[in-house]
């Protein structure tokens, strides 16, 4: 089975009209497409950076607030400038984009504009017909970022065919095999706030370590051969930054919170000169131990929600034995104090130096997140 | 229980009260007689007006009932127009033509104490409600057209064009994308957005240009500004602009509305720039300031329009709007602002589309608001009024065979006025394509004039179309639906908790998805799109109002000049602002100073450093 089509969708800067794109995203994933959704009010720079890092086939832009001719053209131009013109641009804007506008936009390199009244089926067919076939030979990578993104695609593609790669993967410009990155793994149940927490940590790294570079490998669940909505970028507002390389992966049917290709992708990122490599699993169940056989992760963080049920439930969570750091996020909730003491008790059984930190990741400048940052960056301050 | 739970209880209790009164009117003979007397007096005192053809009509039509129970059901359950619980209208006469002297009769001359049912304490609540005072000011035209394009001077020109034939100058301002997101016109990647979809405002100098030539302190002038995320900053700019033209004595005279509705931004419209809590704090700072210093200003317009436009059902629209309103009231009261000070300064904004619910959506909303504010918040009569601006549905307008949009808007206007909205905006038929152009704006405005002035539907008689059996059925179903939504929000811990849980947001998206599906599968007929389609793809010839590049460049140049001129002063003012914010004091006075010397984007940027940025909910 061919690997799913990956596309990026977004709404332009100063535009919050996300109703249409939400509907379209759902339709795309229903038809087996992996959609990396960047959200609304997104700049040209954010869109192009994300498209390159995610190595998508195309960018779909939904614009309702005017200025579309300039905006679409700027996206096309910046892709070209960055050496990524094999990423195509299409989009629509209901009635706000006239036929005349569309002609001007096509002239500037936009591949397709959908008008009001286009059916969802037409759009899905268009994406499958035009972006479904494997790319022909690709031009030489103009930057290490593009190269890295393509290598990740290659790894994912190999696993997508249902088997482990037979040959050793070749790296185009082999880096010396040094392990210079600190690899931190985040896991925990869905809705605990992992994504927000990581984004807040990224903000602190960017502010306090002015040259540090970060890679993020983020996961969302999907079933074999089906689509996925990869939406972490939409909420990770601080991670859309030139010093952050982010890649969203669908699990493509693998249980346990990661994708079959994760191990190899992580290995590649870990030797690609990032100061931090952060990996986030999908929301996991009690039995999950996603980083166990991995051997690459230096520090594992389990992010918990205070609402885990009875105290007995804690006994069943395997990661509580394995994690280096346990975070109780949403510690502003009523139940947080009970959660803290119950988890503390549970960790004491392990007789290991595990750390327990309370955070409210959604709060700006949260002191709990500051403590977590100090902990993960202790050996990294320059 | 949050306050919303108390509102549900209050409405249920009031409905029981109405039933009790009906029963009592039938069993308590004295009470029944009082009601009958009051009923026949009201009818007798109602002046008769004559239509142009000479047909005599009462200025207030009442149901033909003479049985005390039914009279009680009407007077307590609905209220006469202008009387609690205001189902039939916030005011007695709404859009009626002024009374001619020879028609006056005893009406309007009586020296009643004009006690309103709303004022009654629980102890004397069963007293028969009497008539409220008549409006003393000549009624304002309810037409208020939304406008904003290109640069401040261009919008200013449009404002003058729109108001040239009007007694009262009621301007409604649309802002461009960068302004709505608190970004400067010289920010990266926004050049093409400058002046698109609304006017570009970066500095207080733009604000001066925007309302140039209008007398901002006049009782016949009011400005409405449709902006929420950066509303406190824009409000400060408006005050600063007014002061620079008319001196500080103008401040208490300023009349107008600023939208400033953060909840609906987070729920539907996505123009939020600070985290929710910080946004609400800045809003409350502004409200605290304006209720004291600008007593005629409406510092918040609690808006369902965008909730409806984002795809909610009509019931969701009303339920979320009302519950947002009750949550704001709770917040302002929590800051120590007396309910009778902020209550009368709250206003509402609803969408009116073509679904059956719209026959009574605003009527029911007005009733729930009045009961909730009186019985759960202890508001006096003026704080019970649900003052409503309506806009016809933009979402119902489509590009295909776009001239049909005139008919859609006309039908929606009819529904809006049947609901006795206080003011209304009618959309231009070319809205699916662009900022409306003058030709279609004119037709939209004339649509209202035809309905209110040319036709006899709304100018002779109050209650002309109120109270049909169908309308009653819709009212009952809509009220039950709204209360169900309230209970669900209450179960989630109240409005703020539900918002943070993305409750309203996901409900709206769900409804939007269903709506689209219905269009695609044809169960929701859209003429010219999925039914009676013209076959050929007609390319409408609409003259687009786009902002020329030269103008966009001019805006950027002016902004740069302003920043250069104020570089030192801005730094100082912004430091002071940040300081006040960090200390947790009311930051509005510091904002007033900051806007004199710094741009919108500079202020937003500095504030975001302190309070953070809004993290989108997806």
mmCIF file of N, CA, C and O in Angstrom, chain B residues 430-479:
data_model
loop_
_atom_site.group_PDB
_atom_site.id
_atom_site.type_symbol
_atom_site.label_atom_id
_atom_site.label_comp_id
_atom_site.label_asym_id
_atom_site.label_seq_id
_atom_site.Cartn_x
_atom_site.Cartn_y
_atom_site.Cartn_z
ATOM 1 N N UNK B 430 -23.771 41.932 -2.504
ATOM 2 C CA UNK B 430 -22.447 41.572 -3.020
ATOM 3 C C UNK B 430 -21.496 41.126 -1.911
ATOM 4 O O UNK B 430 -20.316 40.912 -2.141
ATOM 5 N N UNK B 431 -22.024 40.970 -0.696
ATOM 6 C CA UNK B 431 -21.149 40.624 0.418
ATOM 7 C C UNK B 431 -20.366 39.316 0.267
ATOM 8 O O UNK B 431 -19.264 39.198 0.800
ATOM 9 N N UNK B 432 -20.899 38.300 -0.430
ATOM 10 C CA UNK B 432 -20.077 37.088 -0.581
ATOM 11 C C UNK B 432 -18.747 37.341 -1.287
ATOM 12 O O UNK B 432 -17.851 36.511 -1.208
ATOM 13 N N UNK B 433 -18.644 38.450 -1.996
ATOM 14 C CA UNK B 433 -17.409 38.673 -2.748
ATOM 15 C C UNK B 433 -16.442 39.598 -2.051
ATOM 16 O O UNK B 433 -15.238 39.454 -2.170
ATOM 17 N N UNK B 434 -16.962 40.587 -1.370
ATOM 18 C CA UNK B 434 -16.068 41.674 -1.008
ATOM 19 C C UNK B 434 -16.714 42.613 -0.001
ATOM 20 O O UNK B 434 -17.871 42.465 0.337
ATOM 21 N N UNK B 435 -15.945 43.569 0.441
ATOM 22 C CA UNK B 435 -16.516 44.694 1.166
ATOM 23 C C UNK B 435 -17.556 45.335 0.257
ATOM 24 O O UNK B 435 -17.260 45.634 -0.888
ATOM 25 N N UNK B 436 -18.753 45.512 0.753
ATOM 26 C CA UNK B 436 -19.827 45.986 -0.115
ATOM 27 C C UNK B 436 -19.498 47.284 -0.856
ATOM 28 O O UNK B 436 -18.865 48.176 -0.308
ATOM 29 N N UNK B 437 -19.958 47.339 -2.082
ATOM 30 C CA UNK B 437 -19.750 48.550 -2.866
ATOM 31 C C UNK B 437 -20.990 49.427 -2.746
ATOM 32 O O UNK B 437 -22.056 48.960 -2.345
ATOM 33 N N UNK B 438 -20.846 50.699 -3.160
ATOM 34 C CA UNK B 438 -21.884 51.692 -2.859
ATOM 35 C C UNK B 438 -23.249 51.323 -3.432
ATOM 36 O O UNK B 438 -24.268 51.483 -2.785
ATOM 37 N N UNK B 439 -23.257 50.794 -4.649
ATOM 38 C CA UNK B 439 -24.530 50.469 -5.295
ATOM 39 C C UNK B 439 -25.350 49.493 -4.436
ATOM 40 O O UNK B 439 -26.541 49.695 -4.201
ATOM 41 N N UNK B 440 -24.675 48.455 -3.955
ATOM 42 C CA UNK B 440 -25.401 47.419 -3.227
ATOM 43 C C UNK B 440 -25.678 47.835 -1.789
ATOM 44 O O UNK B 440 -26.678 47.417 -1.199
ATOM 45 N N UNK B 441 -24.845 48.658 -1.229
ATOM 46 C CA UNK B 441 -25.119 49.213 0.102
ATOM 47 C C UNK B 441 -26.395 50.034 0.071
ATOM 48 O O UNK B 441 -27.250 49.947 0.950
ATOM 49 N N UNK B 442 -26.528 50.816 -1.012
ATOM 50 C CA UNK B 442 -27.690 51.668 -1.167
ATOM 51 C C UNK B 442 -28.959 50.819 -1.220
ATOM 52 O O UNK B 442 -29.954 51.112 -0.563
ATOM 53 N N UNK B 443 -28.881 49.740 -1.979
ATOM 54 C CA UNK B 443 -30.054 48.860 -2.072
ATOM 55 C C UNK B 443 -30.366 48.231 -0.712
ATOM 56 O O UNK B 443 -31.526 48.083 -0.334
ATOM 57 N N UNK B 444 -29.325 47.883 0.021
ATOM 58 C CA UNK B 444 -29.534 47.265 1.333
ATOM 59 C C UNK B 444 -30.203 48.257 2.280
ATOM 60 O O UNK B 444 -31.139 47.916 3.002
ATOM 61 N N UNK B 445 -29.727 49.495 2.262
ATOM 62 C CA UNK B 445 -30.304 50.517 3.140
ATOM 63 C C UNK B 445 -31.752 50.797 2.725
ATOM 64 O O UNK B 445 -32.640 50.943 3.560
ATOM 65 N N UNK B 446 -31.963 50.861 1.415
ATOM 66 C CA UNK B 446 -33.314 51.126 0.939
ATOM 67 C C UNK B 446 -34.274 49.993 1.291
ATOM 68 O O UNK B 446 -35.457 50.227 1.508
ATOM 69 N N UNK B 447 -33.740 48.782 1.374
ATOM 70 C CA UNK B 447 -34.572 47.652 1.791
ATOM 71 C C UNK B 447 -35.209 47.940 3.137
ATOM 72 O O UNK B 447 -36.400 47.685 3.356
ATOM 73 N N UNK B 448 -34.430 48.499 4.021
ATOM 74 C CA UNK B 448 -34.967 48.821 5.354
ATOM 75 C C UNK B 448 -36.001 49.933 5.276
ATOM 76 O O UNK B 448 -37.041 49.881 5.925
ATOM 77 N N UNK B 449 -35.681 50.951 4.461
ATOM 78 C CA UNK B 449 -36.606 52.078 4.354
ATOM 79 C C UNK B 449 -37.928 51.621 3.752
ATOM 80 O O UNK B 449 -39.007 52.057 4.164
ATOM 81 N N UNK B 450 -37.852 50.730 2.773
ATOM 82 C CA UNK B 450 -39.081 50.220 2.143
ATOM 83 C C UNK B 450 -39.945 49.502 3.183
ATOM 84 O O UNK B 450 -41.154 49.706 3.270
ATOM 85 N N UNK B 451 -39.264 48.703 4.006
ATOM 86 C CA UNK B 451 -39.997 47.934 5.006
ATOM 87 C C UNK B 451 -40.601 48.829 6.098
ATOM 88 O O UNK B 451 -41.748 48.659 6.497
ATOM 89 N N UNK B 452 -39.807 49.794 6.581
ATOM 90 C CA UNK B 452 -40.247 50.585 7.738
ATOM 91 C C UNK B 452 -41.029 51.830 7.350
ATOM 92 O O UNK B 452 -41.900 52.271 8.084
ATOM 93 N N UNK B 453 -40.682 52.440 6.216
ATOM 94 C CA UNK B 453 -41.293 53.720 5.879
ATOM 95 C C UNK B 453 -42.351 53.579 4.792
ATOM 96 O O UNK B 453 -43.428 54.151 4.871
ATOM 97 N N UNK B 454 -41.998 52.821 3.734
ATOM 98 C CA UNK B 454 -42.896 52.718 2.602
ATOM 99 C C UNK B 454 -44.055 51.763 2.910
ATOM 100 O O UNK B 454 -45.209 52.078 2.664
ATOM 101 N N UNK B 455 -43.720 50.625 3.489
ATOM 102 C CA UNK B 455 -44.777 49.648 3.766
ATOM 103 C C UNK B 455 -45.497 50.006 5.060
ATOM 104 O O UNK B 455 -44.962 50.708 5.912
ATOM 105 N N UNK B 456 -46.701 49.511 5.193
ATOM 106 C CA UNK B 456 -47.471 49.790 6.403
ATOM 107 C C UNK B 456 -47.308 48.716 7.467
ATOM 108 O O UNK B 456 -48.084 48.672 8.415
ATOM 109 N N UNK B 457 -46.314 47.846 7.310
ATOM 110 C CA UNK B 457 -46.225 46.704 8.226
ATOM 111 C C UNK B 457 -45.847 47.131 9.639
ATOM 112 O O UNK B 457 -46.390 46.642 10.616
ATOM 113 N N UNK B 458 -44.894 48.038 9.741
ATOM 114 C CA UNK B 458 -44.358 48.323 11.072
ATOM 115 C C UNK B 458 -44.623 49.739 11.579
ATOM 116 O O UNK B 458 -44.268 50.080 12.679
ATOM 117 N N UNK B 459 -45.234 50.606 10.768
ATOM 118 C CA UNK B 459 -45.278 52.002 11.212
ATOM 119 C C UNK B 459 -46.582 52.417 11.883
ATOM 120 O O UNK B 459 -46.635 53.462 12.499
ATOM 121 N N UNK B 460 -47.633 51.627 11.743
ATOM 122 C CA UNK B 460 -48.912 52.061 12.310
ATOM 123 C C UNK B 460 -49.219 51.435 13.662
ATOM 124 O O UNK B 460 -49.750 52.088 14.542
ATOM 125 N N UNK B 461 -48.883 50.166 13.805
ATOM 126 C CA UNK B 461 -49.399 49.406 14.936
ATOM 127 C C UNK B 461 -48.328 48.522 15.559
ATOM 128 O O UNK B 461 -47.680 47.770 14.841
ATOM 129 N N UNK B 462 -48.175 48.632 16.862
ATOM 130 C CA UNK B 462 -47.311 47.700 17.560
ATOM 131 C C UNK B 462 -48.016 46.346 17.628
ATOM 132 O O UNK B 462 -49.249 46.292 17.676
ATOM 133 N N UNK B 463 -47.227 45.282 17.658
ATOM 134 C CA UNK B 463 -47.786 43.924 17.715
ATOM 135 C C UNK B 463 -48.486 43.532 16.432
ATOM 136 O O UNK B 463 -49.332 42.657 16.442
ATOM 137 N N UNK B 464 -48.171 44.212 15.335
ATOM 138 C CA UNK B 464 -48.853 43.922 14.080
ATOM 139 C C UNK B 464 -48.801 42.427 13.766
ATOM 140 O O UNK B 464 -49.761 41.850 13.302
ATOM 141 N N UNK B 465 -47.660 41.813 14.019
ATOM 142 C CA UNK B 465 -47.517 40.401 13.643
ATOM 143 C C UNK B 465 -47.160 39.516 14.837
ATOM 144 O O UNK B 465 -46.796 38.368 14.676
ATOM 145 N N UNK B 466 -47.257 40.051 16.044
ATOM 146 C CA UNK B 466 -46.852 39.251 17.203
ATOM 147 C C UNK B 466 -47.956 38.307 17.631
ATOM 148 O O UNK B 466 -49.137 38.618 17.510
ATOM 149 N N UNK B 467 -47.561 37.161 18.131
ATOM 150 C CA UNK B 467 -48.496 36.344 18.876
ATOM 151 C C UNK B 467 -49.313 35.358 18.082
ATOM 152 O O UNK B 467 -50.291 34.834 18.591
ATOM 153 N N UNK B 468 -48.916 35.071 16.852
ATOM 154 C CA UNK B 468 -49.649 34.044 16.106
ATOM 155 C C UNK B 468 -49.405 32.688 16.765
ATOM 156 O O UNK B 468 -48.417 32.517 17.475
ATOM 157 N N UNK B 469 -50.312 31.710 16.537
ATOM 158 C CA UNK B 469 -50.094 30.388 17.140
ATOM 159 C C UNK B 469 -48.733 29.803 16.758
ATOM 160 O O UNK B 469 -48.065 29.188 17.585
ATOM 161 N N UNK B 470 -48.317 30.012 15.507
ATOM 162 C CA UNK B 470 -47.018 29.489 15.078
ATOM 163 C C UNK B 470 -45.893 30.137 15.848
ATOM 164 O O UNK B 470 -44.946 29.479 16.299
ATOM 165 N N UNK B 471 -45.984 31.447 16.017
ATOM 166 C CA UNK B 471 -44.947 32.163 16.755
ATOM 167 C C UNK B 471 -44.862 31.654 18.196
ATOM 168 O O UNK B 471 -43.780 31.443 18.732
ATOM 169 N N UNK B 472 -46.035 31.439 18.799
ATOM 170 C CA UNK B 472 -46.058 30.920 20.180
ATOM 171 C C UNK B 472 -45.364 29.560 20.241
ATOM 172 O O UNK B 472 -44.601 29.270 21.161
ATOM 173 N N UNK B 473 -45.650 28.722 19.242
ATOM 174 C CA UNK B 473 -45.050 27.384 19.232
ATOM 175 C C UNK B 473 -43.527 27.497 19.140
ATOM 176 O O UNK B 473 -42.790 26.805 19.850
ATOM 177 N N UNK B 474 -43.056 28.401 18.276
ATOM 178 C CA UNK B 474 -41.605 28.592 18.140
ATOM 179 C C UNK B 474 -41.028 29.116 19.457
ATOM 180 O O UNK B 474 -39.980 28.654 19.922
ATOM 181 N N UNK B 475 -41.735 30.057 20.075
ATOM 182 C CA UNK B 475 -41.239 30.613 21.342
ATOM 183 C C UNK B 475 -41.024 29.523 22.386
ATOM 184 O O UNK B 475 -39.989 29.464 23.044
ATOM 185 N N UNK B 476 -42.017 28.661 22.510
ATOM 186 C CA UNK B 476 -41.918 27.608 23.527
ATOM 187 C C UNK B 476 -40.738 26.685 23.236
ATOM 188 O O UNK B 476 -39.942 26.359 24.115
ATOM 189 N N UNK B 477 -40.622 26.289 21.960
ATOM 190 C CA UNK B 477 -39.557 25.346 21.602
ATOM 191 C C UNK B 477 -38.181 25.998 21.778
ATOM 192 O O UNK B 477 -37.241 25.371 22.283
ATOM 193 N N UNK B 478 -38.078 27.262 21.388
ATOM 194 C CA UNK B 478 -36.788 27.951 21.476
ATOM 195 C C UNK B 478 -36.397 28.157 22.943
ATOM 196 O O UNK B 478 -35.249 27.924 23.332
ATOM 197 N N UNK B 479 -37.369 28.560 23.773
ATOM 198 C CA UNK B 479 -37.030 28.778 25.180
ATOM 199 C C UNK B 479 -36.558 27.479 25.833
ATOM 200 O O UNK B 479 -35.553 27.452 26.546
#
